[in-house]
Amino acid sequence: MAEPEFDIIIYGATGYTGRLVAEHFVRQYGGKADAPKWAMAGRNKAKLEDVRTLIGAPDDTPLVVADADSREAVEAMCKRTKVVITTVGPYQLYGDELVAACARTGTDYTDLSGEPAWMAEKIEELEDIAKKSGARICFSSGFDSIPFDLGVLMAQKEAKKRFGKPAPRIRGRVRAMQGTFSGGTAASLGATMKAAAKNPRLINVLRDPFALTPGFEGPDQPSGMVPRHEKDLDKWAAPFVMAPINTKNVHRTNFLLGHPYGEDFKYDEMVLTSPGEAGKKMAEAATEMMKNPFGAKPPKPGEGPTEEERENGFYDVLFVAEMPDGQALHYSVKGKYDPGYGSTSRMIAETAIALSESDAPGGIGTPGSFLGETLVKRLEANAELTFAAEN
């Protein structure tokens, strides 16, 4: 079989996040002899040409025109590349043809989906097809859910090294974060809520921590939806808006890898506030905000922060791995740049490159199950994330 024309095609390069992904390739790999062969794709050639000029990409950077609604167009695009990056969400509205085409053609695929009901549907529909073709379908390759998925993976590696076995309980705690969630995240949540209103069965999928582990039902999980005082950290904890998708991906990684964390593994995510009464009030206010996490005017897809705001963003996530005998370890994942755009665009770009070099078998997986430590090293080297044990 002939080698594909490209290593990576960025689909949705004319959108806000897609443009940032393309910028990463120009900035990080422009002019390098071993740079991946990449192209930008979208529905409108003139807009693609404008983006190519705007980001300072070489004039000969290839452009591919394809409409997400056209089965023939997206399949033809998939056949030209090893990996497709897609930033065109909400995926439940615009992603069906592309992910199916990748599964059929054996083309690796990575996206920014935080839509568990859609993901569960695609697992049921396309898993066997992807396994047969060799396509690696890798959802949730941005802030949701890479720092959490890989953070738990690395914390468990440290637990096995230190204690001789995995931790049966890990708490994921966002210690600090500056930046905004993407308009795509807000749109995805809105589309998911509308779909659930039409199909109440989806509510059970959204509530189920094991919605992405078909055939496996683990133990009851901590809810993470009620403010609590974390005695060992001396801070209050509040619900975290991305927990419903991140926790499902963490459990899917454990499931796909054969339960290296154990079949009794428990995991939740929350945001830390402050000690004392002030921290309690902040946690209660954050809980109330969960009813409408993006406010009266949520960001729209295609909108985003300024370059200065992206550059000044950051995040710091702590993982507390607890052992049955009371011992514990702290492991952290820290990222430069705002989580929803600056860091996410770098994470999905590096995921795509790692997929293009991977020999993992096909199927529908996660960054943790397909790539694991290989991706950790890429993110540390090329995306300014740090993974480290703290005690």
mmCIF file of C-alpha atoms in Angstrom:
data_model
loop_
_atom_site.group_PDB
_atom_site.id
_atom_site.type_symbol
_atom_site.label_atom_id
_atom_site.label_comp_id
_atom_site.label_asym_id
_atom_site.label_seq_id
_atom_site.Cartn_x
_atom_site.Cartn_y
_atom_site.Cartn_z
ATOM 1 C CA MET A 1 0.000 0.000 0.000
ATOM 2 C CA ALA A 2 1.396 3.442 -0.953
ATOM 3 C CA GLU A 3 2.565 5.783 1.800
ATOM 4 C CA PRO A 4 0.014 8.570 2.423
ATOM 5 C CA GLU A 5 0.779 12.010 1.047
ATOM 6 C CA PHE A 6 0.687 13.608 4.515
ATOM 7 C CA ASP A 7 1.471 12.657 8.093
ATOM 8 C CA ILE A 8 -1.200 14.977 9.488
ATOM 9 C CA ILE A 9 -4.144 16.981 8.172
ATOM 10 C CA ILE A 10 -5.635 19.664 10.431
ATOM 11 C CA TYR A 11 -9.357 19.739 9.679
ATOM 12 C CA GLY A 12 -11.029 22.967 10.759
ATOM 13 C CA ALA A 13 -7.886 25.064 10.312
ATOM 14 C CA THR A 14 -9.961 28.188 9.551
ATOM 15 C CA GLY A 15 -11.585 28.055 12.998
ATOM 16 C CA TYR A 16 -10.113 29.668 16.099
ATOM 17 C CA THR A 17 -8.645 26.511 17.676
ATOM 18 C CA GLY A 18 -7.709 24.929 14.361
ATOM 19 C CA ARG A 19 -5.645 27.987 13.492
ATOM 20 C CA LEU A 20 -3.797 27.703 16.804
ATOM 21 C CA VAL A 21 -3.008 24.059 16.031
ATOM 22 C CA ALA A 22 -1.579 25.070 12.656
ATOM 23 C CA GLU A 23 0.433 27.829 14.348
ATOM 24 C CA HIS A 24 2.010 25.191 16.595
ATOM 25 C CA PHE A 25 3.248 23.251 13.573
ATOM 26 C CA VAL A 26 4.724 26.420 12.035
ATOM 27 C CA ARG A 27 6.334 27.553 15.291
ATOM 28 C CA GLN A 28 7.564 24.211 16.588
ATOM 29 C CA TYR A 29 8.463 22.354 13.392
ATOM 30 C CA GLY A 30 8.870 24.959 10.645
ATOM 31 C CA GLY A 31 12.080 24.431 8.690
ATOM 32 C CA LYS A 32 13.117 21.286 10.567
ATOM 33 C CA ALA A 33 14.363 18.368 8.480
ATOM 34 C CA ASP A 34 12.379 15.828 10.484
ATOM 35 C CA ALA A 35 9.171 17.898 10.588
ATOM 36 C CA PRO A 36 5.929 16.031 9.927
ATOM 37 C CA LYS A 37 4.331 16.537 6.525
ATOM 38 C CA TRP A 38 1.131 18.431 7.310
ATOM 39 C CA ALA A 39 -1.706 20.184 5.552
ATOM 40 C CA MET A 40 -4.615 22.436 6.489
ATOM 41 C CA ALA A 41 -8.159 21.476 5.577
ATOM 42 C CA GLY A 42 -11.598 23.065 5.661
ATOM 43 C CA ARG A 43 -14.620 23.871 3.536
ATOM 44 C CA ASN A 44 -13.393 27.113 1.994
ATOM 45 C CA LYS A 45 -10.109 27.402 0.078
ATOM 46 C CA ALA A 46 -9.997 31.208 0.216
ATOM 47 C CA LYS A 47 -10.294 31.160 4.009
ATOM 48 C CA LEU A 48 -7.580 28.502 4.223
ATOM 49 C CA GLU A 49 -5.305 30.716 2.130
ATOM 50 C CA ASP A 50 -6.017 33.645 4.473
ATOM 51 C CA VAL A 51 -5.113 31.557 7.535
ATOM 52 C CA ARG A 52 -1.931 30.302 5.876
ATOM 53 C CA THR A 53 -0.851 33.900 5.362
ATOM 54 C CA LEU A 54 -1.993 35.027 8.829
ATOM 55 C CA ILE A 55 0.062 32.400 10.693
ATOM 56 C CA GLY A 56 3.159 32.841 8.568
ATOM 57 C CA ALA A 57 3.075 29.343 7.110
ATOM 58 C CA PRO A 58 5.111 28.769 3.935
ATOM 59 C CA ASP A 59 3.232 29.583 0.724
ATOM 60 C CA ASP A 60 3.524 25.958 -0.345
ATOM 61 C CA THR A 61 1.776 24.628 2.795
ATOM 62 C CA PRO A 62 -0.820 22.270 1.253
ATOM 63 C CA LEU A 63 -4.522 23.087 1.503
ATOM 64 C CA VAL A 64 -7.285 20.476 1.306
ATOM 65 C CA VAL A 65 -10.932 21.387 0.672
ATOM 66 C CA ALA A 66 -13.527 19.048 2.173
ATOM 67 C CA ASP A 67 -17.049 19.465 3.565
ATOM 68 C CA ALA A 68 -17.705 17.649 6.857
ATOM 69 C CA ASP A 69 -21.174 16.676 5.620
ATOM 70 C CA SER A 70 -19.870 14.932 2.494
ATOM 71 C CA ARG A 71 -18.993 11.280 2.961
ATOM 72 C CA GLU A 72 -17.075 11.201 -0.323
ATOM 73 C CA ALA A 73 -15.067 14.358 0.433
ATOM 74 C CA VAL A 74 -13.989 13.381 3.932
ATOM 75 C CA GLU A 75 -13.130 9.826 2.861
ATOM 76 C CA ALA A 76 -10.981 11.161 0.033
ATOM 77 C CA MET A 77 -9.242 13.458 2.534
ATOM 78 C CA CYS A 78 -8.643 10.626 4.997
ATOM 79 C CA LYS A 79 -6.968 8.500 2.334
ATOM 80 C CA ARG A 80 -4.338 11.211 1.850
ATOM 81 C CA THR A 81 -2.999 11.199 5.421
ATOM 82 C CA LYS A 82 -1.874 9.068 8.346
ATOM 83 C CA VAL A 83 -3.704 11.191 10.942
ATOM 84 C CA VAL A 84 -6.597 13.652 10.937
ATOM 85 C CA ILE A 85 -6.844 16.305 13.632
ATOM 86 C CA THR A 86 -10.346 17.739 13.842
ATOM 87 C CA THR A 87 -11.327 20.814 15.821
ATOM 88 C CA VAL A 88 -14.771 21.040 14.190
ATOM 89 C CA GLY A 89 -17.277 20.578 16.999
ATOM 90 C CA PRO A 90 -19.702 20.021 18.547
ATOM 91 C CA TYR A 91 -18.799 16.584 17.238
ATOM 92 C CA GLN A 92 -22.302 15.218 17.754
ATOM 93 C CA LEU A 93 -23.430 17.806 15.188
ATOM 94 C CA TYR A 94 -20.504 17.897 12.761
ATOM 95 C CA GLY A 95 -18.294 14.896 13.455
ATOM 96 C CA ASP A 96 -20.127 11.749 12.355
ATOM 97 C CA GLU A 97 -18.931 11.508 8.754
ATOM 98 C CA LEU A 98 -15.293 12.248 9.516
ATOM 99 C CA VAL A 99 -14.789 9.818 12.393
ATOM 100 C CA ALA A 100 -16.594 7.086 10.444
ATOM 101 C CA ALA A 101 -14.425 7.747 7.375
ATOM 102 C CA CYS A 102 -11.268 7.476 9.474
ATOM 103 C CA ALA A 103 -12.472 4.194 10.979
ATOM 104 C CA ARG A 104 -13.224 2.772 7.536
ATOM 105 C CA THR A 105 -10.004 3.889 5.855
ATOM 106 C CA GLY A 106 -7.601 2.994 8.684
ATOM 107 C CA THR A 107 -6.717 6.646 9.259
ATOM 108 C CA ASP A 108 -5.781 7.733 12.774
ATOM 109 C CA TYR A 109 -8.062 10.398 14.246
ATOM 110 C CA THR A 110 -7.832 12.784 17.167
ATOM 111 C CA ASP A 111 -10.280 15.412 18.398
ATOM 112 C CA LEU A 112 -11.236 17.614 21.351
ATOM 113 C CA SER A 113 -14.504 15.901 22.186
ATOM 114 C CA GLY A 114 -15.910 16.354 25.654
ATOM 115 C CA GLU A 115 -19.198 14.755 24.621
ATOM 116 C CA PRO A 116 -19.500 11.404 26.424
ATOM 117 C CA ALA A 117 -22.895 10.416 25.015
ATOM 118 C CA TRP A 118 -21.627 10.868 21.450
ATOM 119 C CA MET A 119 -18.397 9.068 22.311
ATOM 120 C CA ALA A 120 -20.289 6.110 23.787
ATOM 121 C CA GLU A 121 -22.392 5.944 20.619
ATOM 122 C CA LYS A 122 -19.267 5.951 18.408
ATOM 123 C CA ILE A 123 -17.606 3.237 20.508
ATOM 124 C CA GLU A 124 -20.597 0.992 19.930
ATOM 125 C CA GLU A 125 -20.838 1.876 16.243
ATOM 126 C CA LEU A 126 -17.197 2.016 15.135
ATOM 127 C CA GLU A 127 -14.965 0.089 17.563
ATOM 128 C CA ASP A 128 -14.915 -3.157 15.575
ATOM 129 C CA ILE A 129 -14.519 -1.301 12.267
ATOM 130 C CA ALA A 130 -11.523 0.638 13.608
ATOM 131 C CA LYS A 131 -9.912 -2.491 15.029
ATOM 132 C CA LYS A 132 -10.246 -4.211 11.660
ATOM 133 C CA SER A 133 -8.863 -1.269 9.656
ATOM 134 C CA GLY A 134 -6.144 -0.395 12.182
ATOM 135 C CA ALA A 135 -7.445 3.144 12.711
ATOM 136 C CA ARG A 136 -6.691 4.607 16.130
ATOM 137 C CA ILE A 137 -9.621 6.826 17.112
ATOM 138 C CA CYS A 138 -8.420 9.058 19.944
ATOM 139 C CA PHE A 139 -11.048 11.311 21.518
ATOM 140 C CA SER A 140 -10.558 14.079 24.118
ATOM 141 C CA SER A 141 -7.012 15.100 23.232
ATOM 142 C CA GLY A 142 -6.983 18.583 24.769
ATOM 143 C CA PHE A 143 -7.369 19.988 28.295
ATOM 144 C CA ASP A 144 -10.212 17.543 28.489
ATOM 145 C CA SER A 145 -8.810 15.078 29.140
ATOM 146 C CA ILE A 146 -5.012 14.800 28.654
ATOM 147 C CA PRO A 147 -3.675 16.356 31.903
ATOM 148 C CA PHE A 148 -6.090 14.189 33.916
ATOM 149 C CA ASP A 149 -5.827 10.971 31.901
ATOM 150 C CA LEU A 150 -2.017 11.075 31.801
ATOM 151 C CA GLY A 151 -1.762 12.533 35.299
ATOM 152 C CA VAL A 152 -3.513 9.495 36.784
ATOM 153 C CA LEU A 153 -1.424 7.176 34.588
ATOM 154 C CA MET A 154 1.824 8.697 35.848
ATOM 155 C CA ALA A 155 0.643 8.917 39.465
ATOM 156 C CA GLN A 156 -0.110 5.194 39.344
ATOM 157 C CA LYS A 157 3.335 4.485 37.912
ATOM 158 C CA GLU A 158 4.817 6.362 40.869
ATOM 159 C CA ALA A 159 2.561 4.473 43.310
ATOM 160 C CA LYS A 160 3.727 1.113 41.944
ATOM 161 C CA LYS A 161 7.351 2.237 42.167
ATOM 162 C CA ARG A 162 6.962 3.512 45.720
ATOM 163 C CA PHE A 163 4.416 1.144 47.257
ATOM 164 C CA GLY A 164 4.639 -1.901 45.002
ATOM 165 C CA LYS A 165 1.025 -1.659 43.856
ATOM 166 C CA PRO A 166 -1.432 0.844 42.349
ATOM 167 C CA ALA A 167 -3.449 3.234 44.484
ATOM 168 C CA PRO A 168 -7.108 2.130 44.754
ATOM 169 C CA ARG A 169 -8.161 5.774 45.195
ATOM 170 C CA ILE A 170 -6.924 8.959 43.520
ATOM 171 C CA ARG A 171 -8.262 12.471 43.943
ATOM 172 C CA GLY A 172 -7.715 14.884 41.053
ATOM 173 C CA ARG A 173 -7.650 18.453 42.352
ATOM 174 C CA VAL A 174 -7.299 21.598 40.253
ATOM 175 C CA ARG A 175 -5.086 23.763 42.447
ATOM 176 C CA ALA A 176 -4.874 26.784 40.161
ATOM 177 C CA MET A 177 -6.022 27.753 36.699
ATOM 178 C CA GLN A 178 -6.046 30.943 34.651
ATOM 179 C CA GLY A 179 -7.770 31.016 31.311
ATOM 180 C CA THR A 180 -11.105 30.380 29.689
ATOM 181 C CA PHE A 181 -12.872 27.309 28.451
ATOM 182 C CA SER A 182 -13.304 27.239 24.717
ATOM 183 C CA GLY A 183 -16.419 28.247 22.842
ATOM 184 C CA GLY A 184 -16.386 24.695 21.505
ATOM 185 C CA THR A 185 -16.632 23.326 25.048
ATOM 186 C CA ALA A 186 -19.621 25.558 25.774
ATOM 187 C CA ALA A 187 -21.267 24.582 22.481
ATOM 188 C CA SER A 188 -20.644 20.898 23.131
ATOM 189 C CA LEU A 189 -22.260 21.121 26.566
ATOM 190 C CA GLY A 190 -25.223 22.966 25.083
ATOM 191 C CA ALA A 191 -25.664 20.391 22.315
ATOM 192 C CA THR A 192 -25.397 17.572 24.845
ATOM 193 C CA MET A 193 -28.074 19.101 27.064
ATOM 194 C CA LYS A 194 -30.413 19.551 24.080
ATOM 195 C CA ALA A 195 -29.835 15.945 23.014
ATOM 196 C CA ALA A 196 -30.539 14.706 26.553
ATOM 197 C CA ALA A 197 -33.790 16.680 26.650
ATOM 198 C CA LYS A 198 -34.927 14.866 23.499
ATOM 199 C CA ASN A 199 -33.608 11.476 24.633
ATOM 200 C CA PRO A 200 -33.754 11.020 28.438
ATOM 201 C CA ARG A 201 -31.752 7.774 28.123
ATOM 202 C CA LEU A 202 -28.695 9.943 27.535
ATOM 203 C CA ILE A 203 -28.977 11.346 31.059
ATOM 204 C CA ASN A 204 -28.020 7.937 32.428
ATOM 205 C CA VAL A 205 -24.992 7.877 30.127
ATOM 206 C CA LEU A 206 -23.893 11.306 31.349
ATOM 207 C CA ARG A 207 -24.279 10.274 35.001
ATOM 208 C CA ASP A 208 -22.526 6.899 34.651
ATOM 209 C CA PRO A 209 -18.776 7.024 35.485
ATOM 210 C CA PHE A 210 -18.372 3.834 33.433
ATOM 211 C CA ALA A 211 -20.330 4.966 30.370
ATOM 212 C CA LEU A 212 -17.207 4.477 28.216
ATOM 213 C CA THR A 213 -16.289 1.002 29.530
ATOM 214 C CA PRO A 214 -18.905 -1.228 27.853
ATOM 215 C CA GLY A 215 -19.373 -4.488 29.715
ATOM 216 C CA PHE A 216 -17.555 -3.300 32.843
ATOM 217 C CA GLU A 217 -19.160 -1.659 35.859
ATOM 218 C CA GLY A 218 -16.762 -0.639 38.623
ATOM 219 C CA PRO A 219 -17.431 0.382 42.224
ATOM 220 C CA ASP A 220 -19.504 3.364 43.284
ATOM 221 C CA GLN A 221 -17.506 6.537 42.710
ATOM 222 C CA PRO A 222 -17.188 9.687 44.839
ATOM 223 C CA SER A 223 -19.560 12.236 43.315
ATOM 224 C CA GLY A 224 -17.363 15.317 43.444
ATOM 225 C CA MET A 225 -20.528 17.409 43.273
ATOM 226 C CA VAL A 226 -20.790 18.387 46.955
ATOM 227 C CA PRO A 227 -18.402 20.925 48.555
ATOM 228 C CA ARG A 228 -16.067 19.251 51.022
ATOM 229 C CA HIS A 229 -13.174 20.165 53.263
ATOM 230 C CA GLU A 230 -9.998 18.299 52.318
ATOM 231 C CA LYS A 231 -8.405 17.857 55.708
ATOM 232 C CA ASP A 232 -5.024 16.694 54.423
ATOM 233 C CA LEU A 233 -4.749 19.699 52.091
ATOM 234 C CA ASP A 234 -6.481 22.134 54.484
ATOM 235 C CA LYS A 235 -8.592 23.535 51.672
ATOM 236 C CA TRP A 236 -12.184 23.352 50.520
ATOM 237 C CA ALA A 237 -13.015 21.610 47.269
ATOM 238 C CA ALA A 238 -15.786 22.494 44.807
ATOM 239 C CA PRO A 239 -17.219 20.720 41.753
ATOM 240 C CA PHE A 240 -15.154 20.920 38.548
ATOM 241 C CA VAL A 241 -17.051 21.496 35.309
ATOM 242 C CA MET A 242 -14.905 19.085 33.249
ATOM 243 C CA ALA A 243 -15.046 16.213 35.755
ATOM 244 C CA PRO A 244 -17.973 14.390 34.075
ATOM 245 C CA ILE A 245 -15.894 13.792 30.928
ATOM 246 C CA ASN A 246 -12.412 13.492 32.467
ATOM 247 C CA THR A 247 -13.399 10.820 34.969
ATOM 248 C CA LYS A 248 -14.978 8.704 32.222
ATOM 249 C CA ASN A 249 -11.798 8.902 30.148
ATOM 250 C CA VAL A 250 -9.640 7.929 33.128
ATOM 251 C CA HIS A 251 -11.797 4.846 33.690
ATOM 252 C CA ARG A 252 -11.695 4.025 29.967
ATOM 253 C CA THR A 253 -7.886 4.112 29.963
ATOM 254 C CA ASN A 254 -7.826 1.762 32.955
ATOM 255 C CA PHE A 255 -10.342 -0.513 31.199
ATOM 256 C CA LEU A 256 -8.481 -0.610 27.877
ATOM 257 C CA LEU A 257 -5.107 -1.283 29.493
ATOM 258 C CA GLY A 258 -6.489 -4.294 31.378
ATOM 259 C CA HIS A 259 -7.161 -2.530 34.718
ATOM 260 C CA PRO A 260 -3.598 -1.732 35.851
ATOM 261 C CA TYR A 261 -5.186 0.626 38.421
ATOM 262 C CA GLY A 262 -7.341 -2.256 39.679
ATOM 263 C CA GLU A 263 -10.978 -3.133 39.046
ATOM 264 C CA ASP A 264 -11.904 -1.440 42.338
ATOM 265 C CA PHE A 265 -10.324 1.903 41.377
ATOM 266 C CA LYS A 266 -12.041 5.100 42.574
ATOM 267 C CA TYR A 267 -11.427 8.549 41.134
ATOM 268 C CA ASP A 268 -12.977 12.002 41.292
ATOM 269 C CA GLU A 269 -12.074 15.575 40.368
ATOM 270 C CA MET A 270 -12.731 18.868 42.117
ATOM 271 C CA VAL A 271 -11.352 22.427 42.273
ATOM 272 C CA LEU A 272 -9.559 23.583 45.408
ATOM 273 C CA THR A 273 -10.516 26.949 46.906
ATOM 274 C CA SER A 274 -9.107 28.192 50.239
ATOM 275 C CA PRO A 275 -8.967 27.161 53.892
ATOM 276 C CA GLY A 276 -11.540 28.183 56.462
ATOM 277 C CA GLU A 277 -14.893 29.862 56.128
ATOM 278 C CA ALA A 278 -13.864 31.895 53.064
ATOM 279 C CA GLY A 279 -12.948 28.710 51.212
ATOM 280 C CA LYS A 280 -16.241 27.119 52.188
ATOM 281 C CA LYS A 281 -18.197 30.071 50.782
ATOM 282 C CA MET A 282 -16.178 29.968 47.555
ATOM 283 C CA ALA A 283 -16.855 26.242 47.206
ATOM 284 C CA GLU A 284 -20.581 26.748 47.769
ATOM 285 C CA ALA A 285 -20.652 29.563 45.197
ATOM 286 C CA ALA A 286 -18.807 27.360 42.696
ATOM 287 C CA THR A 287 -21.351 24.602 43.276
ATOM 288 C CA GLU A 288 -24.172 27.007 42.488
ATOM 289 C CA MET A 289 -22.366 28.106 39.309
ATOM 290 C CA MET A 290 -22.366 24.506 38.069
ATOM 291 C CA LYS A 291 -26.042 24.996 37.206
ATOM 292 C CA ASN A 292 -24.887 27.414 34.476
ATOM 293 C CA PRO A 293 -21.098 27.091 34.229
ATOM 294 C CA PHE A 294 -20.585 29.389 31.252
ATOM 295 C CA GLY A 295 -22.785 32.246 32.429
ATOM 296 C CA ALA A 296 -25.385 34.284 30.569
ATOM 297 C CA LYS A 297 -23.154 34.811 27.517
ATOM 298 C CA PRO A 298 -21.125 31.672 26.881
ATOM 299 C CA PRO A 299 -18.238 31.934 24.420
ATOM 300 C CA LYS A 300 -19.178 30.997 20.869
ATOM 301 C CA PRO A 301 -17.248 28.536 18.726
ATOM 302 C CA GLY A 302 -14.610 30.536 16.881
ATOM 303 C CA GLU A 303 -14.295 33.103 19.673
ATOM 304 C CA GLY A 304 -11.391 33.100 22.058
ATOM 305 C CA PRO A 305 -8.946 35.057 24.198
ATOM 306 C CA THR A 306 -6.280 37.421 22.922
ATOM 307 C CA GLU A 307 -2.727 36.218 22.358
ATOM 308 C CA GLU A 308 -1.665 37.929 25.587
ATOM 309 C CA GLU A 309 -4.419 36.165 27.539
ATOM 310 C CA ARG A 310 -3.403 32.801 26.041
ATOM 311 C CA GLU A 311 0.257 33.413 26.853
ATOM 312 C CA ASN A 312 -0.474 34.411 30.457
ATOM 313 C CA GLY A 313 -2.721 31.427 31.181
ATOM 314 C CA PHE A 314 -1.705 28.334 33.128
ATOM 315 C CA TYR A 315 -3.012 25.395 35.138
ATOM 316 C CA ASP A 316 -1.823 23.238 38.018
ATOM 317 C CA VAL A 317 -3.507 19.915 38.792
ATOM 318 C CA LEU A 318 -2.684 17.815 41.846
ATOM 319 C CA PHE A 319 -3.294 14.068 42.075
ATOM 320 C CA VAL A 320 -3.451 12.576 45.568
ATOM 321 C CA ALA A 321 -2.922 8.803 45.420
ATOM 322 C CA GLU A 322 -4.171 7.161 48.614
ATOM 323 C CA MET A 323 -3.090 3.717 49.808
ATOM 324 C CA PRO A 324 -5.164 1.473 52.117
ATOM 325 C CA ASP A 325 -2.577 1.776 54.919
ATOM 326 C CA GLY A 326 -2.846 5.569 55.015
ATOM 327 C CA GLN A 327 0.221 6.342 52.945
ATOM 328 C CA ALA A 328 -0.219 8.822 50.111
ATOM 329 C CA LEU A 329 1.726 10.491 47.357
ATOM 330 C CA HIS A 330 1.241 13.761 45.541
ATOM 331 C CA TYR A 331 1.758 14.011 41.795
ATOM 332 C CA SER A 332 1.241 17.129 39.681
ATOM 333 C CA VAL A 333 0.635 18.121 36.086
ATOM 334 C CA LYS A 334 1.297 21.762 35.276
ATOM 335 C CA GLY A 335 0.790 23.545 31.980
ATOM 336 C CA LYS A 336 1.826 26.895 30.602
ATOM 337 C CA TYR A 337 -0.701 28.841 28.483
ATOM 338 C CA ASP A 338 -4.442 29.023 28.983
ATOM 339 C CA PRO A 339 -5.998 25.550 29.163
ATOM 340 C CA GLY A 340 -8.840 25.895 26.645
ATOM 341 C CA TYR A 341 -6.823 27.227 23.717
ATOM 342 C CA GLY A 342 -3.076 27.828 24.098
ATOM 343 C CA SER A 343 -2.325 24.526 25.811
ATOM 344 C CA THR A 344 -5.082 22.496 24.159
ATOM 345 C CA SER A 345 -3.865 23.373 20.651
ATOM 346 C CA ARG A 346 -0.373 22.171 21.529
ATOM 347 C CA MET A 347 -1.643 18.992 23.186
ATOM 348 C CA ILE A 348 -3.738 17.829 20.239
ATOM 349 C CA ALA A 349 -0.922 18.625 17.789
ATOM 350 C CA GLU A 350 1.546 16.503 19.767
ATOM 351 C CA THR A 351 -1.036 13.726 20.139
ATOM 352 C CA ALA A 352 -1.361 13.593 16.356
ATOM 353 C CA ILE A 353 2.398 13.378 15.845
ATOM 354 C CA ALA A 354 2.668 10.625 18.453
ATOM 355 C CA LEU A 355 -0.155 8.715 16.734
ATOM 356 C CA SER A 356 1.608 9.024 13.372
ATOM 357 C CA GLU A 357 4.664 7.334 14.899
ATOM 358 C CA SER A 358 2.795 4.756 16.998
ATOM 359 C CA ASP A 359 2.442 1.040 16.355
ATOM 360 C CA ALA A 360 -0.470 0.590 18.792
ATOM 361 C CA PRO A 361 -3.309 -1.585 17.456
ATOM 362 C CA GLY A 362 -6.432 0.049 16.067
ATOM 363 C CA GLY A 363 -9.646 0.722 17.949
ATOM 364 C CA ILE A 364 -11.251 3.549 19.893
ATOM 365 C CA GLY A 365 -9.016 4.591 22.746
ATOM 366 C CA THR A 366 -7.646 7.445 24.786
ATOM 367 C CA PRO A 367 -4.362 9.330 24.798
ATOM 368 C CA GLY A 368 -3.433 7.275 27.855
ATOM 369 C CA SER A 369 -4.276 3.880 26.378
ATOM 370 C CA PHE A 370 -2.760 4.491 22.926
ATOM 371 C CA LEU A 371 0.274 6.610 23.790
ATOM 372 C CA GLY A 372 0.893 6.771 27.548
ATOM 373 C CA GLU A 373 4.407 7.841 28.516
ATOM 374 C CA THR A 374 5.404 8.446 24.904
ATOM 375 C CA LEU A 375 2.942 11.324 24.822
ATOM 376 C CA VAL A 376 4.039 12.543 28.263
ATOM 377 C CA LYS A 377 7.590 12.949 26.928
ATOM 378 C CA ARG A 378 6.371 14.760 23.805
ATOM 379 C CA LEU A 379 4.260 17.162 25.870
ATOM 380 C CA GLU A 380 7.156 17.936 28.196
ATOM 381 C CA ALA A 381 9.518 18.497 25.250
ATOM 382 C CA ASN A 382 7.229 20.406 22.892
ATOM 383 C CA ALA A 383 4.145 21.735 24.723
ATOM 384 C CA GLU A 384 5.521 23.061 28.040
ATOM 385 C CA LEU A 385 3.719 20.644 30.349
ATOM 386 C CA THR A 386 5.466 19.196 33.393
ATOM 387 C CA PHE A 387 4.672 15.878 35.094
ATOM 388 C CA ALA A 388 6.280 15.337 38.495
ATOM 389 C CA ALA A 389 5.985 13.574 41.864
ATOM 390 C CA GLU A 390 5.929 16.120 44.689
ATOM 391 C CA ASN A 391 6.568 14.150 47.860
#
